[in-house]
Coordinates of C-alpha atoms and ligand atoms in Angstrom, one line a residue:
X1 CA 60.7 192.7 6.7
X2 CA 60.1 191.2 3.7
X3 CA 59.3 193.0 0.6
X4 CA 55.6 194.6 0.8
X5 CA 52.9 195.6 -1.3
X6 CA 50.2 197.6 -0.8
X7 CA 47.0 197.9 -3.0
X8 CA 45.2 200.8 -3.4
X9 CA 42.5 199.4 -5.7
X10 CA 41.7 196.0 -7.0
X11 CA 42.9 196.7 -10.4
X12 CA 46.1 197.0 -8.7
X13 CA 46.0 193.5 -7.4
X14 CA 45.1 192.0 -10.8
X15 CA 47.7 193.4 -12.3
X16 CA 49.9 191.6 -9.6
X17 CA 48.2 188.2 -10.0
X18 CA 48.8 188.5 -13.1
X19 CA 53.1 187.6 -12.7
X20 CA 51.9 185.0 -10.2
X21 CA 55.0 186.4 -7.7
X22 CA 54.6 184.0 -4.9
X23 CA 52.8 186.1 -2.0
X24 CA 51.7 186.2 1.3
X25 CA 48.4 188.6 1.4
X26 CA 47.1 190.2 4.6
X27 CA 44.1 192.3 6.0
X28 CA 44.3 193.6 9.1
X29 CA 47.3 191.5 10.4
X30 CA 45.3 190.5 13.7
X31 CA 46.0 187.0 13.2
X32 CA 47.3 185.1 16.5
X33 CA 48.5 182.2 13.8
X34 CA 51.0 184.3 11.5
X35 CA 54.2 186.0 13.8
X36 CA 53.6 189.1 11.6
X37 CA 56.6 191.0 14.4
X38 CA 59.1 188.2 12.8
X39 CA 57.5 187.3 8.9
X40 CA 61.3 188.2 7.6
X41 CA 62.2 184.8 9.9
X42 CA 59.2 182.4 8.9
X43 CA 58.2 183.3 5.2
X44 CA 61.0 181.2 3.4
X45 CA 62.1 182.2 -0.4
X46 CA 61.2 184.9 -2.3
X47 CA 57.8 185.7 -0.8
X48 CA 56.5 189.1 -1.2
X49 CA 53.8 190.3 1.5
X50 CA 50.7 192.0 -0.2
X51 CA 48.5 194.3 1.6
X52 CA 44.8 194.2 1.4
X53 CA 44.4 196.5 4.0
X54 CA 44.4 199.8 1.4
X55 CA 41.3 198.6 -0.8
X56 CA 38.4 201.1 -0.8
X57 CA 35.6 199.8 1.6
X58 CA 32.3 199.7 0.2
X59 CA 29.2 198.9 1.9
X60 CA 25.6 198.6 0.6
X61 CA 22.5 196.2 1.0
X62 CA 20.7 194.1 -0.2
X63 CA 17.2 193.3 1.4
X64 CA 18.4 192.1 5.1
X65 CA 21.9 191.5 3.7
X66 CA 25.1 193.3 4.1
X67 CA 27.4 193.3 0.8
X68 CA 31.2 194.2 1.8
X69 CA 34.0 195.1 -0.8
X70 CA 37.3 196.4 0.1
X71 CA 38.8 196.8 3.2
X72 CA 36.0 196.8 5.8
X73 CA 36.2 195.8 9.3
X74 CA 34.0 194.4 11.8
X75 CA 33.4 198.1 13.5
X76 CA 32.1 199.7 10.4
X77 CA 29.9 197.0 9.1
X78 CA 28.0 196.6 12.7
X79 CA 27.9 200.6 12.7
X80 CA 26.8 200.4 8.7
X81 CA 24.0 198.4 10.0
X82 CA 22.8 200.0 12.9
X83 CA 21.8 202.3 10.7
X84 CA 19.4 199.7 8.6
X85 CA 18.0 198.2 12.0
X86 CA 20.6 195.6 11.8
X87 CA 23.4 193.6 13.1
X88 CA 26.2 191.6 12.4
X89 CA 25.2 188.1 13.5
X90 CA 28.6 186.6 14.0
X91 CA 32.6 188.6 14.3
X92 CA 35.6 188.1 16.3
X93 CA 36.0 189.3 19.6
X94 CA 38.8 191.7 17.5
X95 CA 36.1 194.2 15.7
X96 CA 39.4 195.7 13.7
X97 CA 39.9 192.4 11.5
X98 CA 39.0 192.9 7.9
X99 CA 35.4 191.1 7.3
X100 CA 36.9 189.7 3.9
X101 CA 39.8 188.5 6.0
X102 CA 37.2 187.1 8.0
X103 CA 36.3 184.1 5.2
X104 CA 39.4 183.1 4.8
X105 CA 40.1 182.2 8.2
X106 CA 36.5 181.5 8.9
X107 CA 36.4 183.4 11.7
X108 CA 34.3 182.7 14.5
X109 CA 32.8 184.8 17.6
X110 CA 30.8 185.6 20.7
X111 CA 27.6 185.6 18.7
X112 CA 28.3 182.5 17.4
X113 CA 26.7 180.7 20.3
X114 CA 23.1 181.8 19.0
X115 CA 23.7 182.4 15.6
X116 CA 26.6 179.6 14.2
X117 CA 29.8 180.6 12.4
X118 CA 30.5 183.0 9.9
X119 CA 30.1 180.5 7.1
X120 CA 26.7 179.5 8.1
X121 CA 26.1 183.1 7.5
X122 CA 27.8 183.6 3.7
X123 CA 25.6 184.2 1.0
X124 CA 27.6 184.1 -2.1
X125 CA 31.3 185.5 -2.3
X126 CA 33.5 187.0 -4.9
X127 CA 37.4 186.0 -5.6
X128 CA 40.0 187.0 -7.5
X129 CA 42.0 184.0 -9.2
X130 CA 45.4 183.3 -10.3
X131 CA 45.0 185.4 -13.3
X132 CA 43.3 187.8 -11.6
X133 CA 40.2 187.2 -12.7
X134 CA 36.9 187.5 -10.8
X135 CA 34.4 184.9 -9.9
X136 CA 31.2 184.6 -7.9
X137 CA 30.2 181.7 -5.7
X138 CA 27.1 180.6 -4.2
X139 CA 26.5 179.0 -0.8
X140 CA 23.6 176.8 -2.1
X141 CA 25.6 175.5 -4.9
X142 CA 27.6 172.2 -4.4
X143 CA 31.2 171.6 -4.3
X144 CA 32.6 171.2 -7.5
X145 CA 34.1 167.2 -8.1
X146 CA 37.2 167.4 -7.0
X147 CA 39.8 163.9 -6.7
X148 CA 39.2 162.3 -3.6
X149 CA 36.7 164.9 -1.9
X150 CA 33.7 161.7 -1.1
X151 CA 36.4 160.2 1.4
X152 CA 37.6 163.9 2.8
X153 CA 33.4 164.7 3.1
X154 CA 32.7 161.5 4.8
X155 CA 35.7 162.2 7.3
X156 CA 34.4 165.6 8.0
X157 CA 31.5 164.1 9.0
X158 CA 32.5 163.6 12.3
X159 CA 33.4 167.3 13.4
X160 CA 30.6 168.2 11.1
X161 CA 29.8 170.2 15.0
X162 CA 32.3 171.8 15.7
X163 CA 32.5 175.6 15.1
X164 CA 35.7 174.7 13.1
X165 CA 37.1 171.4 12.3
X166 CA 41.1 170.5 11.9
X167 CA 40.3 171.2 8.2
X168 CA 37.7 173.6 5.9
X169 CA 34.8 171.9 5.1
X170 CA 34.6 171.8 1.1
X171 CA 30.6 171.3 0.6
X172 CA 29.4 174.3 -0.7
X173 CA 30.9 176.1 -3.8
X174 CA 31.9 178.7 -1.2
X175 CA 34.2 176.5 0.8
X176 CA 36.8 176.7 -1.7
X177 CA 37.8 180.5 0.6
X178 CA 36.3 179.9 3.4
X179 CA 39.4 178.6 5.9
X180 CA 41.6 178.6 3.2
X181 CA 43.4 181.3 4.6
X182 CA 44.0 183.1 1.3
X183 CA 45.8 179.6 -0.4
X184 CA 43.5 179.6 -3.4
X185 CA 42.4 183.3 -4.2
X186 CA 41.8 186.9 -2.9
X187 CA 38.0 187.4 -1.4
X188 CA 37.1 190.7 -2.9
X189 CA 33.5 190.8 -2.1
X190 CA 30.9 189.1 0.3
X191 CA 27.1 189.2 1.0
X192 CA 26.2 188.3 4.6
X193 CA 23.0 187.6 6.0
X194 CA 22.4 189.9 9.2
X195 CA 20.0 189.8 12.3
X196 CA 17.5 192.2 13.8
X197 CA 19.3 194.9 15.6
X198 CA 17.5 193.6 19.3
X199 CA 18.0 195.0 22.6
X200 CA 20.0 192.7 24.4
X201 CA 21.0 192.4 28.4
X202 CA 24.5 191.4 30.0
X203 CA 25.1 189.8 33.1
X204 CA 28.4 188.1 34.9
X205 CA 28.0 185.5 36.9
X206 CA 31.0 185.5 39.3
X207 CA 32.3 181.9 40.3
X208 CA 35.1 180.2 42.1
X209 CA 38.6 179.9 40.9
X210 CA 38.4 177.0 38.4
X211 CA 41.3 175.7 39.5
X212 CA 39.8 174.6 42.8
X213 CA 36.3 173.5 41.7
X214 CA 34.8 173.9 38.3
X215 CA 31.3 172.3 39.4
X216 CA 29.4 175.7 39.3
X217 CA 31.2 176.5 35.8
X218 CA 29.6 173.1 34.4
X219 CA 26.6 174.0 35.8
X220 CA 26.0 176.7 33.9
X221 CA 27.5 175.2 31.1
X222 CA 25.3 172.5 31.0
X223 CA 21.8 174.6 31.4
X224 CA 22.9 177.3 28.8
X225 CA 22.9 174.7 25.9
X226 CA 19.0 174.7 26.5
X227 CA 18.5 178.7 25.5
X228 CA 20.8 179.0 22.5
X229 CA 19.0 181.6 20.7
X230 CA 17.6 183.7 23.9
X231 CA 20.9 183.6 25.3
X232 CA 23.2 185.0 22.2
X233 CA 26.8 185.0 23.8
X234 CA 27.7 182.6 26.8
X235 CA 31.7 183.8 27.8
X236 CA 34.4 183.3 30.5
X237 CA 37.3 185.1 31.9
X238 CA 39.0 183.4 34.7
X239 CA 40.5 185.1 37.7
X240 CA 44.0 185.2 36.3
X241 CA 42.5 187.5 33.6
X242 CA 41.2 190.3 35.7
X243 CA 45.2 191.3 36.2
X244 CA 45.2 192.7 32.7
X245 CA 42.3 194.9 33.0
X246 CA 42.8 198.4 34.3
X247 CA 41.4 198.5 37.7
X248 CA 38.0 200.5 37.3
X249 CA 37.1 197.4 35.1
X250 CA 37.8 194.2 37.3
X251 CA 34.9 192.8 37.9
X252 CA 34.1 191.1 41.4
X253 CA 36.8 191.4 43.8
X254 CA 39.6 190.3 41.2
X255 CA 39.9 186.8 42.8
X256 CA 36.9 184.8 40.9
X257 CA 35.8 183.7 37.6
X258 CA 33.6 185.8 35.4
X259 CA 31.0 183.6 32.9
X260 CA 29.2 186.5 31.1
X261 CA 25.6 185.9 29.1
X262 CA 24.5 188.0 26.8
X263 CA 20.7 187.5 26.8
X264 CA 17.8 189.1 24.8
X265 CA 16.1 191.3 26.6
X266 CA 12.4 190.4 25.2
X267 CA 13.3 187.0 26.7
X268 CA 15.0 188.1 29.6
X269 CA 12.3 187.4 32.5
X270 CA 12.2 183.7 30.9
X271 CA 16.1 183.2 30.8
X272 CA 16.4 184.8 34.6
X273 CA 13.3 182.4 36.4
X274 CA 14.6 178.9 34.3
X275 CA 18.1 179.1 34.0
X276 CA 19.9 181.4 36.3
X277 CA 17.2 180.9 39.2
X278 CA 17.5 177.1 39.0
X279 CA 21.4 177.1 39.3
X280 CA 22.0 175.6 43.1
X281 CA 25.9 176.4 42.5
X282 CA 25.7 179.9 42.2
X283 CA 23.6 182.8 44.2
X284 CA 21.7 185.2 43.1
X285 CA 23.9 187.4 45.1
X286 CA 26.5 186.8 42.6
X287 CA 25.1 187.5 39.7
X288 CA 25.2 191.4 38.2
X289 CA 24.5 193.4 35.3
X290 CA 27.1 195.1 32.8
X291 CA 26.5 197.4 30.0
X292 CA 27.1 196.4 26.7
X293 CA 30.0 198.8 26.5
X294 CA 31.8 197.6 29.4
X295 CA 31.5 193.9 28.6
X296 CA 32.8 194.4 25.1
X297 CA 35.6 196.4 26.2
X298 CA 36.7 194.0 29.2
X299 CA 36.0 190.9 26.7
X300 CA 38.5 192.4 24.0
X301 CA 40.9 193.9 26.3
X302 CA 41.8 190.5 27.8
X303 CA 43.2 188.9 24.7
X304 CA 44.7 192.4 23.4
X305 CA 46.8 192.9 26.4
X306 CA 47.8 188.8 26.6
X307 CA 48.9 189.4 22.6
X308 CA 50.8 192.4 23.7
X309 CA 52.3 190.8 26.8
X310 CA 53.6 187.8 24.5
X311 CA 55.4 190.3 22.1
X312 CA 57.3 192.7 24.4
X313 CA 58.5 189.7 26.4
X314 CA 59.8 188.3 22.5
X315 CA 57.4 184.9 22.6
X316 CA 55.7 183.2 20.0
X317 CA 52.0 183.6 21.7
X318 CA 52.0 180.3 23.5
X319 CA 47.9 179.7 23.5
X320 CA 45.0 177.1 22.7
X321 CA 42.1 177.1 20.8
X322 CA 40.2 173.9 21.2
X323 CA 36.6 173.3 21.5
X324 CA 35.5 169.7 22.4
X325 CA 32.4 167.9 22.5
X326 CA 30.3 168.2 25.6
X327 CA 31.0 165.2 27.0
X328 CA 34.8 165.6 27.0
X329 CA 34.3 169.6 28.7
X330 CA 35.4 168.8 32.0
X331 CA 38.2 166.3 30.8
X332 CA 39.4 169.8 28.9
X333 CA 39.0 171.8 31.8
X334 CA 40.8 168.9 34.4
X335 CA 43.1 169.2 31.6
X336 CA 43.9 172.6 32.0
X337 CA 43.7 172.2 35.9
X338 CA 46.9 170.0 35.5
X339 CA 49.1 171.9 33.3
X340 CA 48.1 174.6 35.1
X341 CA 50.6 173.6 37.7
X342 CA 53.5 173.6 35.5
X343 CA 55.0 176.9 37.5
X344 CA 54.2 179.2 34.6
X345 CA 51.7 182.0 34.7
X346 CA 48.3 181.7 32.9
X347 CA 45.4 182.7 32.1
X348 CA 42.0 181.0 30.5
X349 CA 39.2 183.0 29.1
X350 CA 37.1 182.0 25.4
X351 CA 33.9 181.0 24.3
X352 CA 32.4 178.9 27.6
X353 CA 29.1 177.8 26.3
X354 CA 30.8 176.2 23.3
X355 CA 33.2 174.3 24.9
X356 CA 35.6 176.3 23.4
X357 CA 38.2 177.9 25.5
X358 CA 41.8 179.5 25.0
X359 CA 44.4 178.5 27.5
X360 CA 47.3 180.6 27.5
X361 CA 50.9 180.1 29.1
X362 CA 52.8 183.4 29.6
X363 CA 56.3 182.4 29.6
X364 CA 59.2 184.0 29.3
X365 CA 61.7 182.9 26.5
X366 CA 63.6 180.4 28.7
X367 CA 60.1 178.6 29.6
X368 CA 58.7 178.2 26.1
X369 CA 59.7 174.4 25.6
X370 CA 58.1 173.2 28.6
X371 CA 55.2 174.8 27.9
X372 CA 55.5 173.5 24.1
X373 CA 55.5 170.1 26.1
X374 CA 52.5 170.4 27.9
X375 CA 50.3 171.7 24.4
X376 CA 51.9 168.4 22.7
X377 CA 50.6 166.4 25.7
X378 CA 46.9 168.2 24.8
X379 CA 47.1 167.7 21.3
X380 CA 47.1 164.3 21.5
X381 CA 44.3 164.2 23.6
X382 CA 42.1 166.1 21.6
X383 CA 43.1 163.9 19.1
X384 CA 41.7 161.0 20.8
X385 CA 38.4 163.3 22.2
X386 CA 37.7 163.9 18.7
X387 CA 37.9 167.5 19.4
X388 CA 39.2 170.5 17.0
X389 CA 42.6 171.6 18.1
X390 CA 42.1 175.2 16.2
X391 CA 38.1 175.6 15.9
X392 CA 38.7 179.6 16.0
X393 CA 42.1 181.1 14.9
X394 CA 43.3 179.0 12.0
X395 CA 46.9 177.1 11.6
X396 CA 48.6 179.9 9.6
X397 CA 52.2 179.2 10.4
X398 CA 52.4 178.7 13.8
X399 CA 49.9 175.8 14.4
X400 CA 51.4 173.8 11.1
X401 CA 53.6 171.2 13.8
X402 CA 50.4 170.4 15.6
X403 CA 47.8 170.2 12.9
X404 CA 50.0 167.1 11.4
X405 CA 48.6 164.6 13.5
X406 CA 45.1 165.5 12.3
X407 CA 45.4 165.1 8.6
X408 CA 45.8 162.1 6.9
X409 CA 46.3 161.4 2.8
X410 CA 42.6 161.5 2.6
X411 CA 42.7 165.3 3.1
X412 CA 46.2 165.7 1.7
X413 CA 45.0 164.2 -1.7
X414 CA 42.6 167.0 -1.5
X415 CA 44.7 169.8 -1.0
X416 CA 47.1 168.5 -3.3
X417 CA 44.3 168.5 -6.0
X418 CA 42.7 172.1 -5.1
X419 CA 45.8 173.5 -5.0
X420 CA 46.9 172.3 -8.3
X421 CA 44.0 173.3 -10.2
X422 CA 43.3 176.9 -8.3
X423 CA 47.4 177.9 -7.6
X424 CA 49.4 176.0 -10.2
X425 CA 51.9 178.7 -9.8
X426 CA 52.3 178.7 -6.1
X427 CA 51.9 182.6 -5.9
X428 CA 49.1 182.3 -2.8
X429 CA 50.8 181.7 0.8
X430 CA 53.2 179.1 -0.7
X431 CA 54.1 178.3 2.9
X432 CA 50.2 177.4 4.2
X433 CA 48.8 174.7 5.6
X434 CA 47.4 172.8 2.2
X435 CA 51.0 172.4 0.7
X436 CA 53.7 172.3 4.1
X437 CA 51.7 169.5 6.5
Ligands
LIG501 C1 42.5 190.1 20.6 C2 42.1 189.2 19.5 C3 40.9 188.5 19.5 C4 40.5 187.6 18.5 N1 39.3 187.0 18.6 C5 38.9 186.2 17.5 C6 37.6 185.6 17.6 O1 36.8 185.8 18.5 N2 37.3 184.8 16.5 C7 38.1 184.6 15.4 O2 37.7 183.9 14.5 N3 39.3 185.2 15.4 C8 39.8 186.0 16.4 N4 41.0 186.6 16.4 C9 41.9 186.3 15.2 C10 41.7 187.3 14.0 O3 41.1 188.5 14.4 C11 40.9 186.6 12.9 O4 41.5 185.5 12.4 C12 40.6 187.6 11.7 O5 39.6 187.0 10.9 C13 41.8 188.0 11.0 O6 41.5 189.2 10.2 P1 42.6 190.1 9.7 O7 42.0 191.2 8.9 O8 43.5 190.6 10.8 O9 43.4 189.1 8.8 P2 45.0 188.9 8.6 O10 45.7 188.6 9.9 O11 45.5 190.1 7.9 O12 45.0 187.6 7.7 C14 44.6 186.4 8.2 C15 44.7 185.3 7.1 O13 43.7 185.5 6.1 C16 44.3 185.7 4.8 N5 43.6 186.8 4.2 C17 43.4 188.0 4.7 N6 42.6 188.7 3.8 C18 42.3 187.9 2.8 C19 41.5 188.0 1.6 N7 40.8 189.2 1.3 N8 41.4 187.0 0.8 C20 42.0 185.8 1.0 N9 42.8 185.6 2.1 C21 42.9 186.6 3.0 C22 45.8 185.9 5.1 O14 46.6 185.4 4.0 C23 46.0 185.2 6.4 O15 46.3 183.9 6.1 C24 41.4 187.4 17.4 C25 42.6 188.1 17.3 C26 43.0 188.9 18.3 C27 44.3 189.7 18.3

């Protein structure tokens, strides 16, 4: 391991900016992007690894929003708020992640479906800078001039809608964090709008394997994108999933897919009689409630025990994270239906209604290169889809190989300029994405 430090306040981490020691800083360490079980192997030089983790969490509001400092995670601030009538609009499916964390990787969610990613959600922030010093930024201010940003904006354009595109954004003043992942400055406090704290309803839908006939699944896929809003969360775990659930929590008879919808109950009548009565691909007879509880805990424990498989069998997690554009859903999911017969187990399970979906090979160490083969063969078909290869978990270190082919100088001239003015010393994750692809 390399060598660590923690932080027990932030004065404590300004004093440490302060010699501009080349760092690597984590929150929670729930990132599928960073091998934290092997950082000794990929952080190269002298890189020291900087804990967040130990910062007092505060928590207070303002009006309807939630201001976080310190070390809170997703948990707290939705129990926080329950307390205030409120809820977290958008958070990973992992509730233990740091919020602050959250920014810098722009996290993404369940919720997101209804209520848009976690930057649509960010208020202002605060960061710490090379010197240590504090600074405030405001979503509804501009992004500062920066050398060659009017060529990287109009190249965004076109994954202006996706959830995440192959690189951050950089049109409000708060972009500079948000996706970053920590390469130009600490987050140290953010104010986050919230929604009401509503009743809500879950049902799963059980469905054919996908692998034999994902008709049904586009069905419902199709006639979600109508109730965004009513319907808050639209999910899917496939039959391969239900294997790592203990067996009082399969759902269905462990051999069919699971979409889930997570539906507002004040709107639930309207949701049932025009979206799930009008399927002709799946029966009523199908179709059941869950509690809250259950779904959450099923939902989570899918990619937990996948993430634990991948480590005890001594694999770099071998998964996907692309969302594509409606039109190009089924190509993804023939896709999948062809790699699938590589030999190698899998599993597929993600954010359904948003076309956004995580395949993931579970190899063992001898099968990891054909499988590496088969993601290439993906890559370059998102490419031409238009699609974001990572519109969820980030590059970090482990996606660095197959974001290449989706930068170009326009965003590297970019980087190269942020970096120089906001990390001239190279102290923040020397090794990210901004300065290695
Ligand atoms: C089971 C499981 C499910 C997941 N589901 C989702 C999901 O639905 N949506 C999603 O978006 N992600 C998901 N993730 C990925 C992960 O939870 C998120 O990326 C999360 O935001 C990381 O938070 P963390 O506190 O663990 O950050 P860490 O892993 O500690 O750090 C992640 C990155 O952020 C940087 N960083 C951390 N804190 C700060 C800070 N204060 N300032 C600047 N940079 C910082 C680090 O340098 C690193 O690059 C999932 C992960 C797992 C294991």
């Amino acid at each position: 391991m390399p060598n660590t430090k923690s932080f027990s306040t932030v004065a404590d981490l300004q004093a440490h900016l302060r010699g501009h020691a080349p760092t690597f800083y984590h929150s929670s360490r729930t990132s599928t992007v960073i091998p934290y079980d092997k950082l000794e192997n990929e952080l190269k030089g002298p890189v020291l690894v900087g804990d967040l983790s130990k910062i007092p969490a505060e928590m207070r509001m303002n009006g309807e929003n939630l201001i976080i400092s310190g070390a809170v995670n997703w948990q707290d601030a939705d129990q926080f708020l329950k307390a205030h009538g409120r809820a977290i609009m958008t958070s990973p499916t992992e509730q233990l992640a740091l919020v602050l964390a959250g920014i810098a990787t722009s996290c993404t969610g369940e919720r997101c479906f209804a209520f848009g990613n976690m930057r649509q959600q960010t208020v202002r922030l605060k960061y710490l800078d090379q010197d240590g010093v504090e600074h405030e930024l405001f979503a509804d201010r501009p992004f500062p001039p920066t050398e060659g940003l009017d060529a990287y904006q109009v190249a965004f354009a076109g994954y202006a809608h996706y959830k995440n595109a192959p690189y951050p954004r950089f049109e409000m003043e708060t972009d500079l964090l948000i996706g970053t992942e920590g390469q130009l400055g600490i987050v140290t406090e953010l104010e986050l709008k919230t929604t009401a704290h509503d009743d809500v309803t879950h049902l799963f839908l059980l469905l054919p394997r996908w692998e034999q006939d994902f008709e049904p699944h586009m069905e419902i896929y199709q006639a979600v994108q109508n109730f965004r809003g009513s319907v808050i969360s639209c999910e899917l775990l496939d039959s391969n999933c239900m294997g790592y659930l203990k067996p009082d929590e399969r759902l269905g008879d462990g051999t069919q897919d699971v979409v889930f919808l997570e539906i507002l109950s004040r709107d639930f009548e309207q949701v049932y009689g025009e979206l799930i009565g009008e399927l002709k691909l799946t029966s009523p007879e199908s179709i059941f409630e869950i509690s809250s509880a259950k779904f959450h805990s099923v939902r989570a424990g899918v990619p937990r025990a996948v993430f634990e498989e991948n480590s005890k069998m001594g694999v770099k997690k071998m998964g996907t994270d692309c969302q594509v554009s409606q039109e190009h859903f089924a190509d993804l999911l023939g896709f999948y239906r062809e790699i699938s017969k590589l030999g190698v187990r899998y599993n597929l399970f993600g954010h359904f209604g948003d076309a956004h979906l995580h395949y993931n090979y579970m190899p063992r160490p001898e099968d990891t290169a054909r499988c590496q083969a088969e993601f290439e063969k993906l890559y370059s078909k998102v490419l031409l889809w238009h699609g974001s290869p990572f519109a969820e978990h980030g590059i970090g270190l482990l996606k660095q190989k197959f974001i290449k082919a989706f930068l170009s100088d326009t965003q590297r001239a970019v980087f190269r300029a942020l970096k120089k003015r906001h990390d001239p010393h190279s102290q923040f994750f020397p090794q990210g994405f901004m300065t290695a692809v």
